[in-house]
Amino acid sequence: MLQELGLITRFDHIVLTVLDIQPSVDFYQRVLQMEARAFGENRWALHFGQQKINLQTLGMEKRNRAAVGSGDLCLITDWSMAQVIAHLHEQAVPILEGPVRRTGAKGPMLSVYFVDPDQNLIEVSSYSALDEAPP
């Protein structure tokens, strides 16, 4: 029997408000290996999988009232947590917390937390890395 789908099936994109677009583009390309693409007039998006993060500066979109640094994202990886942590160390990104057990949309996962250049909280999580979790 097919399960009835709700109104929403997935995220298409989210928007982060940043002080300066270029340092954010550089960070997300370098640290999270996202693909940056220009679109529209002076707009930038960071693509990964079938999703993207649009970047805007404060006041760029009058209808958006988000503040710089108000984002809190959880991104899923297929890498082992050891690989994620090693990569963050290589990129000189301080880990604020983790690895720690968390509960995501699909159940238990292992996460590490850090911030981007605008202090948006970034959580990188793995559902398959639970065996790497501390007790």
N, CA, C and O atoms as a Tinker XYZ file with bonds, in Angstrom:
   540  protein
     1  N      0.847000   -1.178000    0.000000    73     2
     2  CA     0.000000    0.000000    0.000000    64     1     3
     3  C      0.895000    1.244000    0.000000    63     2     4     5
     4  O      1.837000    1.329000    0.788000    81     3
     5  N      0.610000    2.185000   -0.859000    73     3     6
     6  CA     1.377000    3.413000   -0.927000    64     5     7
     7  C      1.033000    4.333000    0.234000    63     6     8     9
     8  O     -0.134000    4.521000    0.579000    81     7
     9  N      2.069000    4.897000    0.824000    73     7    10
    10  CA     1.837000    5.839000    1.912000    64     9    11
    11  C      1.480000    7.194000    1.298000    63    10    12    13
    12  O      2.143000    7.653000    0.368000    81    11
    13  N      0.445000    7.822000    1.814000    73    11    14
    14  CA     0.028000    9.122000    1.305000    64    13    15
    15  C      1.073000   10.168000    1.674000    63    14    16    17
    16  O      1.507000   10.244000    2.824000    81    15
    17  N      1.468000   10.964000    0.704000    73    15    18
    18  CA     2.443000   12.016000    0.943000    64    17    19
    19  C      1.767000   13.245000    1.529000    63    18    20    21
    20  O      0.626000   13.565000    1.196000    81    19
    21  N      2.487000   13.921000    2.402000    73    19    22
    22  CA     1.983000   15.174000    2.940000    64    21    23
    23  C      2.166000   16.291000    1.920000    63    22    24    25
    24  O      2.590000   16.052000    0.789000    81    23
    25  N      1.851000   17.471000    2.320000    73    23    26
    26  CA     1.954000   18.628000    1.445000    64    25    27
    27  C      3.394000   18.883000    1.008000    63    26    28    29
    28  O      3.641000   19.183000   -0.160000    81    27
    29  N      4.338000   18.769000    1.927000    73    27    30
    30  CA     5.743000   19.086000    1.641000    64    29    31
    31  C      6.542000   17.793000    1.504000    63    30    32    33
    32  O      6.408000   16.886000    2.326000    81    31
    33  N      7.369000   17.712000    0.469000    73    31    34
    34  CA     8.161000   16.504000    0.244000    64    33    35
    35  C      9.648000   16.684000    0.523000    63    34    36    37
    36  O     10.321000   15.703000    0.839000    81    35
    37  N     10.191000   17.899000    0.420000    73    35    38
    38  CA    11.612000   18.131000    0.695000    64    37    39
    39  C     11.896000   19.624000    0.665000    63    38    40    41
    40  O     11.065000   20.422000    0.230000    81    39
    41  N     13.080000   19.987000    1.135000    73    39    42
    42  CA    13.565000   21.355000    0.981000    64    41    43
    43  C     14.089000   21.532000   -0.432000    63    42    44    45
    44  O     14.690000   20.614000   -0.990000    81    43
    45  N     13.873000   22.681000   -1.008000    73    43    46
    46  CA    14.515000   23.048000   -2.266000    64    45    47
    47  C     15.742000   23.893000   -1.958000    63    46    48    49
    48  O     16.848000   23.598000   -2.411000    81    47
    49  N     15.523000   24.959000   -1.173000    73    47    50
    50  CA    16.637000   25.812000   -0.760000    64    49    51
    51  C     16.289000   26.521000    0.538000    63    50    52    53
    52  O     15.125000   26.635000    0.923000    81    51
    53  N     17.325000   26.987000    1.190000    73    51    54
    54  CA    17.172000   27.874000    2.331000    64    53    55
    55  C     18.004000   29.107000    2.034000    63    54    56    57
    56  O     18.800000   29.113000    1.095000    81    55
    57  N     17.824000   30.144000    2.827000    73    55    58
    58  CA    18.560000   31.395000    2.628000    64    57    59
    59  C     19.296000   31.729000    3.918000    63    58    60    61
    60  O     18.719000   31.689000    5.004000    81    59
    61  N     20.578000   32.060000    3.785000    73    59    62
    62  CA    21.362000   32.554000    4.908000    64    61    63
    63  C     21.685000   34.020000    4.685000    63    62    64    65
    64  O     22.072000   34.421000    3.587000    81    63
    65  N     21.524000   34.811000    5.723000    73    63    66
    66  CA    21.875000   36.223000    5.672000    64    65    67
    67  C     23.290000   36.361000    6.213000    63    66    68    69
    68  O     23.595000   35.913000    7.318000    81    67
    69  N     24.157000   36.994000    5.410000    73    67    70
    70  CA    25.577000   37.105000    5.746000    64    69    71
    71  C     26.033000   38.561000    5.618000    63    70    72    73
    72  O     25.393000   39.372000    4.950000    81    71
    73  N     27.150000   38.868000    6.270000    73    71    74
    74  CA    27.705000   40.225000    6.168000    64    73    75
    75  C     28.316000   40.490000    4.802000    63    74    76    77
    76  O     28.160000   41.575000    4.240000    81    75
    77  N     29.018000   39.483000    4.268000    73    75    78
    78  CA    29.735000   39.640000    3.015000    64    77    79
    79  C     29.638000   38.321000    2.260000    63    78    80    81
    80  O     30.006000   37.275000    2.796000    81    79
    81  N     29.153000   38.356000    1.038000    73    79    82
    82  CA    28.898000   37.139000    0.263000    64    81    83
    83  C     30.179000   36.334000    0.014000    63    82    84    85
    84  O     30.194000   35.122000    0.231000    81    83
    85  N     31.251000   36.991000   -0.439000    73    83    86
    86  CA    32.434000   36.254000   -0.885000    64    85    87
    87  C     33.096000   35.397000    0.201000    63    86    88    89
    88  O     33.434000   34.246000   -0.075000    81    87
    89  N     33.296000   35.911000    1.428000    73    87    90
    90  CA    33.856000   35.019000    2.446000    64    89    91
    91  C     32.972000   33.799000    2.726000    63    90    92    93
    92  O     33.483000   32.718000    3.020000    81    91
    93  N     31.664000   33.967000    2.636000    73    91    94
    94  CA    30.757000   32.832000    2.839000    64    93    95
    95  C     30.869000   31.838000    1.695000    63    94    96    97
    96  O     30.915000   30.629000    1.925000    81    95
    97  N     30.914000   32.334000    0.466000    73    95    98
    98  CA    31.103000   31.451000   -0.692000    64    97    99
    99  C     32.399000   30.661000   -0.522000    63    98   100   101
   100  O     32.417000   29.444000   -0.704000    81    99
   101  N     33.476000   31.354000   -0.174000    73    99   102
   102  CA    34.775000   30.694000    0.006000    64   101   103
   103  C     34.710000   29.622000    1.087000    63   102   104   105
   104  O     35.222000   28.519000    0.893000    81   103
   105  N     34.089000   29.930000    2.221000    73   103   106
   106  CA    33.991000   28.992000    3.340000    64   105   107
   107  C     33.213000   27.735000    2.942000    63   106   108   109
   108  O     33.680000   26.617000    3.163000    81   107
   109  N     32.037000   27.919000    2.360000    73   107   110
   110  CA    31.198000   26.769000    2.033000    64   109   111
   111  C     31.809000   25.924000    0.916000    63   110   112   113
   112  O     31.617000   24.709000    0.891000    81   111
   113  N     32.542000   26.550000   -0.008000    73   111   114
   114  CA    33.253000   25.777000   -1.031000    64   113   115
   115  C     34.404000   24.993000   -0.407000    63   114   116   117
   116  O     34.555000   23.798000   -0.661000    81   115
   117  N     35.201000   25.654000    0.394000    73   115   118
   118  CA    36.412000   25.055000    0.957000    64   117   119
   119  C     36.089000   24.029000    2.038000    63   118   120   121
   120  O     36.601000   22.910000    2.007000    81   119
   121  N     35.245000   24.405000    2.988000    73   119   122
   122  CA    34.998000   23.557000    4.151000    64   121   123
   123  C     33.948000   22.482000    3.877000    63   122   124   125
   124  O     34.128000   21.336000    4.287000    81   123
   125  N     32.873000   22.822000    3.204000    73   123   126
   126  CA    31.786000   21.872000    3.003000    64   125   127
   127  C     31.693000   21.361000    1.567000    63   126   128   129
   128  O     30.776000   20.615000    1.225000    81   127
   129  N     32.643000   21.764000    0.735000    73   127   130
   130  CA    32.762000   21.281000   -0.639000    64   129   131
   131  C     31.490000   21.459000   -1.456000    63   130   132   133
   132  O     31.140000   20.608000   -2.274000    81   131
   133  N     30.799000   22.577000   -1.226000    73   131   134
   134  CA    29.608000   22.904000   -2.003000    64   133   135
   135  C     30.029000   23.634000   -3.271000    63   134   136   137
   136  O     31.101000   24.237000   -3.331000    81   135
   137  N     29.178000   23.571000   -4.272000    73   135   138
   138  CA    29.450000   24.243000   -5.539000    64   137   139
   139  C     28.754000   25.605000   -5.547000    63   138   140   141
   140  O     27.537000   25.687000   -5.385000    81   139
   141  N     29.527000   26.663000   -5.734000    73   139   142
   142  CA    28.960000   28.015000   -5.769000    64   141   143
   143  C     28.551000   28.346000   -7.206000    63   142   144   145
   144  O     29.296000   28.099000   -8.154000    81   143
   145  N     27.361000   28.906000   -7.339000    73   143   146
   146  CA    26.869000   29.328000   -8.656000    64   145   147
   147  C     26.222000   30.698000   -8.530000    63   146   148   149
   148  O     25.433000   30.954000   -7.620000    81   147
   149  N     26.571000   31.563000   -9.459000    73   147   150
   150  CA    25.937000   32.883000   -9.528000    64   149   151
   151  C     24.572000   32.728000  -10.200000    63   150   152   153
   152  O     24.396000   31.891000  -11.086000    81   151
   153  N     23.616000   33.541000   -9.769000    73   151   154
   154  CA    22.306000   33.566000  -10.418000    64   153   155
   155  C     21.709000   34.949000  -10.221000    63   154   156   157
   156  O     22.094000   35.672000   -9.302000    81   155
   157  N     20.772000   35.315000  -11.080000    73   155   158
   158  CA    20.118000   36.617000  -10.949000    64   157   159
   159  C     21.126000   37.752000  -10.945000    63   158   160   161
   160  O     22.214000   37.640000  -11.510000    81   159
   161  N     20.751000   38.836000  -10.306000    73   159   162
   162  CA    21.622000   40.005000  -10.204000    64   161   163
   163  C     22.415000   39.962000   -8.914000    63   162   164   165
   164  O     21.865000   40.172000   -7.833000    81   163
   165  N     23.706000   39.690000   -9.024000    73   163   166
   166  CA    24.605000   39.663000   -7.869000    64   165   167
   167  C     24.158000   38.699000   -6.772000    63   166   168   169
   168  O     24.349000   38.975000   -5.588000    81   167
   169  N     23.567000   37.576000   -7.158000    73   167   170
   170  CA    23.123000   36.565000   -6.197000    64   169   171
   171  C     24.024000   35.352000   -6.304000    63   170   172   173
   172  O     24.576000   35.060000   -7.365000    81   171
   173  N     24.167000   34.642000   -5.176000    73   171   174
   174  CA    24.979000   33.430000   -5.136000    64   173   175
   175  C     24.225000   32.332000   -4.410000    63   174   176   177
   176  O     23.511000   32.577000   -3.438000    81   175
   177  N     24.403000   31.104000   -4.911000    73   175   178
   178  CA    23.828000   29.923000   -4.275000    64   177   179
   179  C     24.929000   28.878000   -4.105000    63   178   180   181
   180  O     25.864000   28.804000   -4.902000    81   179
   181  N     24.801000   28.088000   -3.069000    73   179   182
   182  CA    25.727000   27.010000   -2.765000    64   181   183
   183  C     24.979000   25.699000   -2.954000    63   182   184   185
   184  O     24.064000   25.387000   -2.192000    81   183
   185  N     25.365000   24.935000   -3.964000    73   183   186
   186  CA    24.645000   23.720000   -4.339000    64   185   187
   187  C     25.296000   22.475000   -3.758000    63   186   188   189
   188  O     26.521000   22.373000   -3.692000    81   187
   189  N     24.460000   21.526000   -3.335000    73   187   190
   190  CA    24.896000   20.208000   -2.886000    64   189   191
   191  C     23.704000   19.278000   -3.047000    63   190   192   193
   192  O     22.579000   19.646000   -2.710000    81   191
   193  N     23.942000   18.070000   -3.564000    73   191   194
   194  CA    22.833000   17.155000   -3.799000    64   193   195
   195  C     21.756000   17.824000   -4.639000    63   194   196   197
   196  O     22.045000   18.413000   -5.681000    81   195
   197  N     20.529000   17.731000   -4.185000    73   195   198
   198  CA    19.406000   18.360000   -4.884000    64   197   199
   199  C     18.937000   19.628000   -4.173000    63   198   200   201
   200  O     17.827000   20.102000   -4.412000    81   199
   201  N     19.776000   20.171000   -3.309000    73   199   202
   202  CA    19.418000   21.359000   -2.543000    64   201   203
   203  C     20.412000   22.484000   -2.806000    63   202   204   205
   204  O     21.443000   22.299000   -3.453000    81   203
   205  N     20.065000   23.659000   -2.278000    73   203   206
   206  CA    21.004000   24.768000   -2.330000    64   205   207
   207  C     20.737000   25.715000   -1.175000    63   206   208   209
   208  O     19.651000   25.750000   -0.596000    81   207
   209  N     21.775000   26.481000   -0.864000    73   207   210
   210  CA    21.675000   27.555000    0.113000    64   209   211
   211  C     21.894000   28.853000   -0.649000    63   210   212   213
   212  O     22.954000   29.057000   -1.242000    81   211
   213  N     20.910000   29.721000   -0.637000    73   211   214
   214  CA    21.082000   31.043000   -1.232000    64   213   215
   215  C     21.687000   31.964000   -0.185000    63   214   216   217
   216  O     21.356000   31.879000    0.998000    81   215
   217  N     22.567000   32.836000   -0.626000    73   215   218
   218  CA    23.174000   33.811000    0.274000    64   217   219
   219  C     22.623000   35.197000   -0.020000    63   218   220   221
   220  O     22.416000   35.567000   -1.176000    81   219
   221  N     22.392000   35.952000    1.035000    73   219   222
   222  CA    21.961000   37.344000    0.884000    64   221   223
   223  C     22.636000   38.166000    1.956000    63   222   224   225
   224  O     22.985000   37.658000    3.021000    81   223
   225  N     22.815000   39.440000    1.667000    73   223   226
   226  CA    23.313000   40.350000    2.695000    64   225   227
   227  C     22.116000   41.000000    3.379000    63   226   228   229
   228  O     21.005000   41.016000    2.849000    81   227
   229  N     22.372000   41.527000    4.556000    73   227   230
   230  CA    21.317000   42.161000    5.336000    64   229   231
   231  C     20.636000   43.245000    4.501000    63   230   232   233
   232  O     21.297000   44.147000    3.988000    81   231
   233  N     19.317000   43.152000    4.368000    73   231   234
   234  CA    18.550000   44.135000    3.623000    64   233   235
   235  C     18.430000   43.868000    2.137000    63   234   236   237
   236  O     17.705000   44.581000    1.444000    81   235
   237  N     19.128000   42.851000    1.624000    73   235   238
   238  CA    19.073000   42.547000    0.190000    64   237   239
   239  C     17.659000   42.172000   -0.234000    63   238   240   241
   240  O     17.183000   42.608000   -1.282000    81   239
   241  N     16.999000   41.370000    0.575000    73   239   242
   242  CA    15.615000   40.962000    0.304000    64   241   243
   243  C     14.729000   41.605000    1.360000    63   242   244   245
   244  O     14.782000   41.225000    2.530000    81   243
   245  N     13.936000   42.551000    0.968000    73   243   246
   246  CA    13.108000   43.300000    1.931000    64   245   247
   247  C     12.110000   42.409000    2.654000    63   246   248   249
   248  O     11.751000   42.693000    3.796000    81   247
   249  N     11.654000   41.336000    2.012000    73   247   250
   250  CA    10.652000   40.462000    2.638000    64   249   251
   251  C     11.268000   39.508000    3.658000    63   250   252   253
   252  O     10.543000   38.914000    4.456000    81   251
   253  N     12.597000   39.352000    3.647000    73   251   254
   254  CA    13.260000   38.437000    4.573000    64   253   255
   255  C     13.771000   39.231000    5.763000    63   254   256   257
   256  O     14.496000   40.212000    5.595000    81   255
   257  N     13.401000   38.817000    6.948000    73   255   258
   258  CA    13.766000   39.548000    8.171000    64   257   259
   259  C     14.835000   38.837000    8.990000    63   258   260   261
   260  O     15.050000   39.163000   10.157000    81   259
   261  N     15.499000   37.871000    8.379000    73   259   262
   262  CA    16.540000   37.130000    9.095000    64   261   263
   263  C     17.715000   38.052000    9.413000    63   262   264   265
   264  O     18.015000   38.987000    8.669000    81   263
   265  N     18.356000   37.771000   10.511000    73   263   266
   266  CA    19.525000   38.537000   10.923000    64   265   267
   267  C     20.793000   37.772000   10.551000    63   266   268   269
   268  O     20.764000   36.553000   10.385000    81   267
   269  N     21.883000   38.480000   10.424000    73   267   270
   270  CA    23.173000   37.855000   10.177000    64   269   271
   271  C     23.485000   36.920000   11.340000    63   270   272   273
   272  O     23.378000   37.305000   12.504000    81   271
   273  N     23.870000   35.688000   11.014000    73   271   274
   274  CA    24.241000   34.725000   12.036000    64   273   275
   275  C     23.091000   34.019000   12.715000    63   274   276   277
   276  O     23.302000   33.344000   13.723000    81   275
   277  N     21.877000   34.148000   12.198000    73   275   278
   278  CA    20.722000   33.520000   12.849000    64   277   279
   279  C     20.450000   32.108000   12.333000    63   278   280   281
   280  O     19.518000   31.449000   12.795000    81   279
   281  N     21.254000   31.640000   11.381000    73   279   282
   282  CA    21.032000   30.315000   10.819000    64   281   283
   283  C     21.515000   29.200000   11.734000    63   282   284   285
   284  O     22.445000   29.385000   12.519000    81   283
   285  N     20.881000   28.050000   11.628000    73   283   286
   286  CA    21.239000   26.852000   12.374000    64   285   287
   287  C     20.901000   25.686000   11.454000    63   286   288   289
   288  O     19.736000   25.310000   11.328000    81   287
   289  N     21.917000   25.113000   10.810000    73   287   290
   290  CA    21.709000   24.099000    9.788000    64   289   291
   291  C     22.247000   22.750000   10.220000    63   290   292   293
   292  O     23.280000   22.668000   10.884000    81   291
   293  N     21.550000   21.702000    9.846000    73   291   294
   294  CA    22.059000   20.341000   10.017000    64   293   295
   295  C     22.214000   19.750000    8.624000    63   294   296   297
   296  O     21.242000   19.621000    7.881000    81   295
   297  N     23.448000   19.392000    8.279000    73   295   298
   298  CA    23.774000   18.848000    6.972000    64   297   299
   299  C     24.220000   17.397000    7.143000    63   298   300   301
   300  O     24.976000   17.077000    8.060000    81   299
   301  N     23.750000   16.526000    6.258000    73   299   302
   302  CA    24.043000   15.100000    6.364000    64   301   303
   303  C     25.209000   14.738000    5.448000    63   302   304   305
   304  O     25.296000   15.198000    4.309000    81   303
   305  N     26.108000   13.896000    5.978000    73   303   306
   306  CA    27.265000   13.434000    5.214000    64   305   307
   307  C     27.272000   11.911000    5.134000    63   306   308   309
   308  O     26.695000   11.231000    5.982000    81   307
   309  N     27.929000   11.390000    4.109000    73   307   310
   310  CA    28.186000    9.958000    4.009000    64   309   311
   311  C     29.593000    9.628000    4.479000    63   310   312   313
   312  O     29.969000    8.457000    4.542000    81   311
   313  N     30.381000   10.661000    4.812000    73   311   314
   314  CA    31.736000   10.445000    5.320000    64   313   315
   315  C     31.664000    9.861000    6.724000    63   314   316   317
   316  O     30.657000   10.008000    7.416000    81   315
   317  N     32.737000    9.199000    7.139000    73   315   318
   318  CA    32.821000    8.782000    8.532000    64   317   319
   319  C     33.032000   10.035000    9.379000    63   318   320   321
   320  O     33.502000   11.054000    8.873000    81   319
   321  N     32.690000    9.964000   10.653000    73   319   322
   322  CA    32.880000   11.126000   11.526000    64   321   323
   323  C     34.365000   11.430000   11.682000    63   322   324   325
   324  O     34.747000   12.593000   11.818000    81   323
   325  N     35.209000   10.398000   11.665000    73   323   326
   326  CA    36.657000   10.615000   11.734000    64   325   327
   327  C     37.140000   11.421000   10.530000    63   326   328   329
   328  O     37.995000   12.295000   10.674000    81   327
   329  N     36.599000   11.134000    9.347000    73   327   330
   330  CA    36.964000   11.902000    8.147000    64   329   331
   331  C     36.496000   13.349000    8.256000    63   330   332   333
   332  O     37.231000   14.273000    7.909000    81   331
   333  N     35.274000   13.541000    8.738000    73   331   334
   334  CA    34.729000   14.901000    8.892000    64   333   335
   335  C     35.616000   15.705000    9.841000    63   334   336   337
   336  O     36.005000   16.832000    9.534000    81   335
   337  N     35.932000   15.120000   10.989000    73   335   338
   338  CA    36.734000   15.817000   11.992000    64   337   339
   339  C     38.123000   16.123000   11.453000    63   338   340   341
   340  O     38.633000   17.225000   11.654000    81   339
   341  N     38.739000   15.168000   10.773000    73   339   342
   342  CA    40.065000   15.400000   10.185000    64   341   343
   343  C     40.010000   16.526000    9.155000    63   342   344   345
   344  O     40.903000   17.372000    9.112000    81   343
   345  N     38.967000   16.539000    8.328000    73   343   346
   346  CA    38.813000   17.588000    7.316000    64   345   347
   347  C     38.634000   18.958000    7.971000    63   346   348   349
   348  O     39.241000   19.935000    7.533000    81   347
   349  N     37.816000   19.039000    9.003000    73   347   350
   350  CA    37.617000   20.315000    9.694000    64   349   351
   351  C     38.932000   20.804000   10.301000    63   350   352   353
   352  O     39.233000   21.996000   10.245000    81   351
   353  N     39.717000   19.895000   10.880000    73   351   354
   354  CA    41.028000   20.265000   11.423000    64   353   355
   355  C     41.947000   20.765000   10.308000    63   354   356   357
   356  O     42.642000   21.766000   10.479000    81   355
   357  N     41.954000   20.070000    9.163000    73   355   358
   358  CA    42.775000   20.498000    8.020000    64   357   359
   359  C     42.391000   21.887000    7.541000    63   358   360   361
   360  O     43.242000   22.649000    7.084000    81   359
   361  N     41.114000   22.214000    7.644000    73   359   362
   362  CA    40.614000   23.513000    7.186000    64   361   363
   363  C     40.660000   24.571000    8.291000    63   362   364   365
   364  O     40.186000   25.690000    8.099000    81   363
   365  N     41.226000   24.220000    9.437000    73   363   366
   366  CA    41.370000   25.130000   10.582000    64   365   367
   367  C     40.014000   25.649000   11.074000    63   366   368   369
   368  O     39.873000   26.820000   11.427000    81   367
   369  N     39.028000   24.758000   11.090000    73   367   370
   370  CA    37.689000   25.090000   11.578000    64   369   371
   371  C     37.536000   24.491000   12.975000    63   370   372   373
   372  O     37.529000   23.269000   13.122000    81   371
   373  N     37.413000   25.335000   13.999000    73   371   374
   374  CA    37.246000   24.820000   15.365000    64   373   375
   375  C     35.898000   24.111000   15.540000    63   374   376   377
   376  O     34.861000   24.612000   15.105000    81   375
   377  N     35.930000   22.961000   16.170000    73   375   378
   378  CA    34.709000   22.222000   16.480000    64   377   379
   379  C     34.206000   22.701000   17.838000    63   378   380   381
   380  O     34.940000   22.672000   18.827000    81   379
   381  N     32.966000   23.138000   17.878000    73   379   382
   382  CA    32.363000   23.633000   19.123000    64   381   383
   383  C     31.900000   22.494000   20.017000    63   382   384   385
   384  O     31.991000   22.571000   21.242000    81   383
   385  N     31.400000   21.431000   19.381000    73   383   386
   386  CA    30.869000   20.295000   20.140000    64   385   387
   387  C     30.882000   19.063000   19.252000    63   386   388   389
   388  O     30.626000   19.143000   18.051000    81   387
   389  N     31.181000   17.932000   19.856000    73   387   390
   390  CA    31.059000   16.684000   19.135000    64   389   391
   391  C     32.367000   15.949000   18.989000    63   390   392   393
   392  O     33.445000   16.478000   19.257000    81   391
   393  N     32.237000   14.724000   18.558000    73   391   394
   394  CA    31.002000   14.116000   18.086000    64   393   395
   395  C     30.047000   13.760000   19.230000    63   394   396   397
   396  O     30.464000   13.286000   20.287000    81   395
   397  N     28.768000   14.000000   18.990000    73   395   398
   398  CA    27.717000   13.726000   19.967000    64   397   399
   399  C     26.540000   13.051000   19.272000    63   398   400   401
   400  O     26.294000   13.257000   18.084000    81   399
   401  N     25.825000   12.245000   20.039000    73   399   402
   402  CA    24.615000   11.597000   19.511000    64   401   403
   403  C     23.471000   12.618000   19.471000    63   402   404   405
   404  O     23.272000   13.392000   20.407000    81   403
   405  N     22.740000   12.596000   18.378000    73   403   406
   406  CA    21.576000   13.458000   18.210000    64   405   407
   407  C     20.465000   12.652000   17.544000    63   406   408   409
   408  O     20.687000   11.520000   17.113000    81   407
   409  N     19.290000   13.226000   17.463000    73   407   410
   410  CA    18.174000   12.602000   16.766000    64   409   411
   411  C     17.798000   13.486000   15.588000    63   410   412   413
   412  O     17.430000   14.648000   15.757000    81   411
   413  N     17.894000   12.921000   14.404000    73   411   414
   414  CA    17.551000   13.644000   13.185000    64   413   415
   415  C     16.195000   13.214000   12.660000    63   414   416   417
   416  O     15.462000   12.485000   13.328000    81   415
   417  N     15.868000   13.667000   11.467000    73   415   418
   418  CA    14.582000   13.357000   10.850000    64   417   419
   419  C     14.383000   11.859000   10.629000    63   418   420   421
   420  O     13.252000   11.374000   10.628000    81   419
   421  N     15.486000   11.124000   10.442000    73   419   422
   422  CA    15.406000    9.682000   10.187000    64   421   423
   423  C     15.820000    8.850000   11.389000    63   422   424   425
   424  O     15.904000    7.627000   11.283000    81   423
   425  N     16.083000    9.484000   12.536000    73   423   426
   426  CA    16.449000    8.739000   13.731000    64   425   427
   427  C     17.803000    9.144000   14.284000    63   426   428   429
   428  O     18.259000   10.265000   14.059000    81   427
   429  N     18.461000    8.220000   15.021000    73   427   430
   430  CA    19.736000    8.537000   15.674000    64   429   431
   431  C     20.842000    8.840000   14.664000    63   430   432   433
   432  O     20.919000    8.233000   13.596000    81   431
   433  N     21.688000    9.788000   15.031000    73   431   434
   434  CA    22.825000   10.159000   14.189000    64   433   435
   435  C     23.941000   10.683000   15.074000    63   434   436   437
   436  O     23.743000   10.931000   16.263000    81   435
   437  N     25.112000   10.849000   14.485000    73   435   438
   438  CA    26.279000   11.384000   15.173000    64   437   439
   439  C     26.610000   12.732000   14.539000    63   438   440   441
   440  O     26.630000   12.850000   13.314000    81   439
   441  N     26.873000   13.760000   15.367000    73   439   442
   442  CA    27.028000   15.121000   14.866000    64   441   443
   443  C     28.253000   15.825000   15.427000    63   442   444   445
   444  O     28.712000   15.525000   16.529000    81   443
   445  N     28.775000   16.771000   14.646000    73   443   446
   446  CA    29.752000   17.753000   15.113000    64   445   447
   447  C     29.211000   19.133000   14.762000    63   446   448   449
   448  O     28.500000   19.305000   13.772000    81   447
   449  N     29.564000   20.120000   15.597000    73   447   450
   450  CA    29.075000   21.489000   15.436000    64   449   451
   451  C     30.238000   22.456000   15.280000    63   450   452   453
   452  O     31.279000   22.306000   15.919000    81   451
   453  N     30.044000   23.464000   14.409000    73   451   454
   454  CA    30.993000   24.554000   14.230000    64   453   455
   455  C     30.231000   25.741000   13.650000    63   454   456   457
   456  O     29.044000   25.621000   13.345000    81   455
   457  N     30.882000   26.859000   13.498000    73   455   458
   458  CA    30.214000   28.041000   12.952000    64   457   459
   459  C     30.873000   28.475000   11.646000    63   458   460   461
   460  O     32.048000   28.202000   11.400000    81   459
   461  N     30.088000   29.157000   10.820000    73   459   462
   462  CA    30.609000   29.724000    9.577000    64   461   463
   463  C     31.135000   31.136000    9.864000    63   462   464   465
   464  O     31.101000   31.569000   11.016000    81   463
   465  N     31.619000   31.865000    8.855000    73   463   466
   466  CA    32.191000   33.201000    9.110000    64   465   467
   467  C     31.226000   34.202000    9.745000    63   466   468   469
   468  O     31.661000   35.184000   10.346000    81   467
   469  N     29.913000   33.961000    9.617000    73   467   470
   470  CA    28.915000   34.878000   10.176000    64   469   471
   471  C     28.295000   34.348000   11.460000    63   470   472   473
   472  O     27.298000   34.887000   11.939000    81   471
   473  N     28.881000   33.295000   12.018000    73   471   474
   474  CA    28.422000   32.677000   13.266000    64   473   475
   475  C     27.127000   31.899000   13.129000    63   474   476   477
   476  O     26.459000   31.636000   14.129000    81   475
   477  N     26.754000   31.521000   11.895000    73   475   478
   478  CA    25.653000   30.579000   11.729000    64   477   479
   479  C     26.139000   29.237000   12.250000    63   478   480   481
   480  O     27.268000   28.836000   11.966000    81   479
   481  N     25.297000   28.535000   13.013000    73   479   482
   482  CA    25.669000   27.253000   13.574000    64   481   483
   483  C     25.486000   26.166000   12.527000    63   482   484   485
   484  O     24.406000   26.015000   11.956000    81   483
   485  N     26.556000   25.407000   12.277000    73   483   486
   486  CA    26.530000   24.328000   11.292000    64   485   487
   487  C     26.724000   23.000000   12.025000    63   486   488   489
   488  O     27.668000   22.833000   12.797000    81   487
   489  N     25.831000   22.081000   11.773000    73   487   490
   490  CA    25.918000   20.727000   12.321000    64   489   491
   491  C     26.103000   19.784000   11.140000    63   490   492   493
   492  O     25.276000   19.759000   10.229000    81   491
   493  N     27.176000   19.014000   11.150000    73   491   494
   494  CA    27.376000   17.982000   10.137000    64   493   495
   495  C     27.143000   16.647000   10.830000    63   494   496   497
   496  O     27.761000   16.337000   11.848000    81   495
   497  N     26.230000   15.861000   10.250000    73   495   498
   498  CA    25.778000   14.636000   10.906000    64   497   499
   499  C     25.838000   13.440000    9.977000    63   498   500   501
   500  O     25.764000   13.563000    8.755000    81   499
   501  N     25.975000   12.267000   10.606000    73   499   502
   502  CA    25.996000   11.014000    9.858000    64   501   503
   503  C     25.109000   10.007000   10.564000    63   502   504   505
   504  O     25.218000    9.799000   11.772000    81   503
   505  N     24.219000    9.379000    9.783000    73   503   506
   506  CA    23.395000    8.309000   10.320000    64   505   507
   507  C     24.189000    7.002000   10.393000    63   506   508   509
   508  O     23.890000    6.135000   11.213000    81   507
   509  N     25.201000    6.864000    9.532000    73   507   510
   510  CA    25.940000    5.609000    9.474000    64   509   511
   511  C     27.146000    5.578000   10.402000    63   510   512   513
   512  O     27.805000    4.543000   10.499000    81   511
   513  N     27.459000    6.671000   11.086000    73   511   514
   514  CA    28.654000    6.751000   11.914000    64   513   515
   515  C     28.380000    6.488000   13.389000    63   514   516   517
   516  O     29.242000    6.755000   14.227000    81   515
   517  N     27.221000    5.981000   13.718000    73   515   518
   518  CA    26.868000    5.797000   15.133000    64   517   519
   519  C     27.832000    4.871000   15.857000    63   518   520   521
   520  O     28.018000    5.002000   17.067000    81   519
   521  N     28.453000    3.935000   15.137000    73   519   522
   522  CA    29.402000    3.029000   15.785000    64   521   523
   523  C     30.673000    3.760000   16.213000    63   522   524   525
   524  O     31.474000    3.219000   16.974000    81   523
   525  N     30.860000    4.999000   15.721000    73   523   526
   526  CA    32.010000    5.807000   16.114000    64   525   527
   527  C     31.712000    6.667000   17.345000    63   526   528   529
   528  O     32.590000    7.366000   17.851000    81   527
   529  N     30.480000    6.609000   17.813000    73   527   530
   530  CA    30.036000    7.497000   18.898000    64   529   531
   531  C     30.701000    7.146000   20.220000    63   530   532   533
   532  O     30.897000    5.974000   20.543000    81   531
   533  N     31.044000    8.182000   20.980000    73   531   534
   534  CA    31.512000    7.920000   22.347000    64   533   535
   535  C     30.359000    7.362000   23.175000    63   534   536   537
   536  O     29.197000    7.608000   22.854000    81   535
   537  N     30.664000    6.614000   24.234000    73   535   538
   538  CA    29.582000    6.025000   25.038000    64   537   539
   539  C     28.703000    7.062000   25.705000    63   538   540
   540  O     27.758000    6.709000   26.410000    81   539
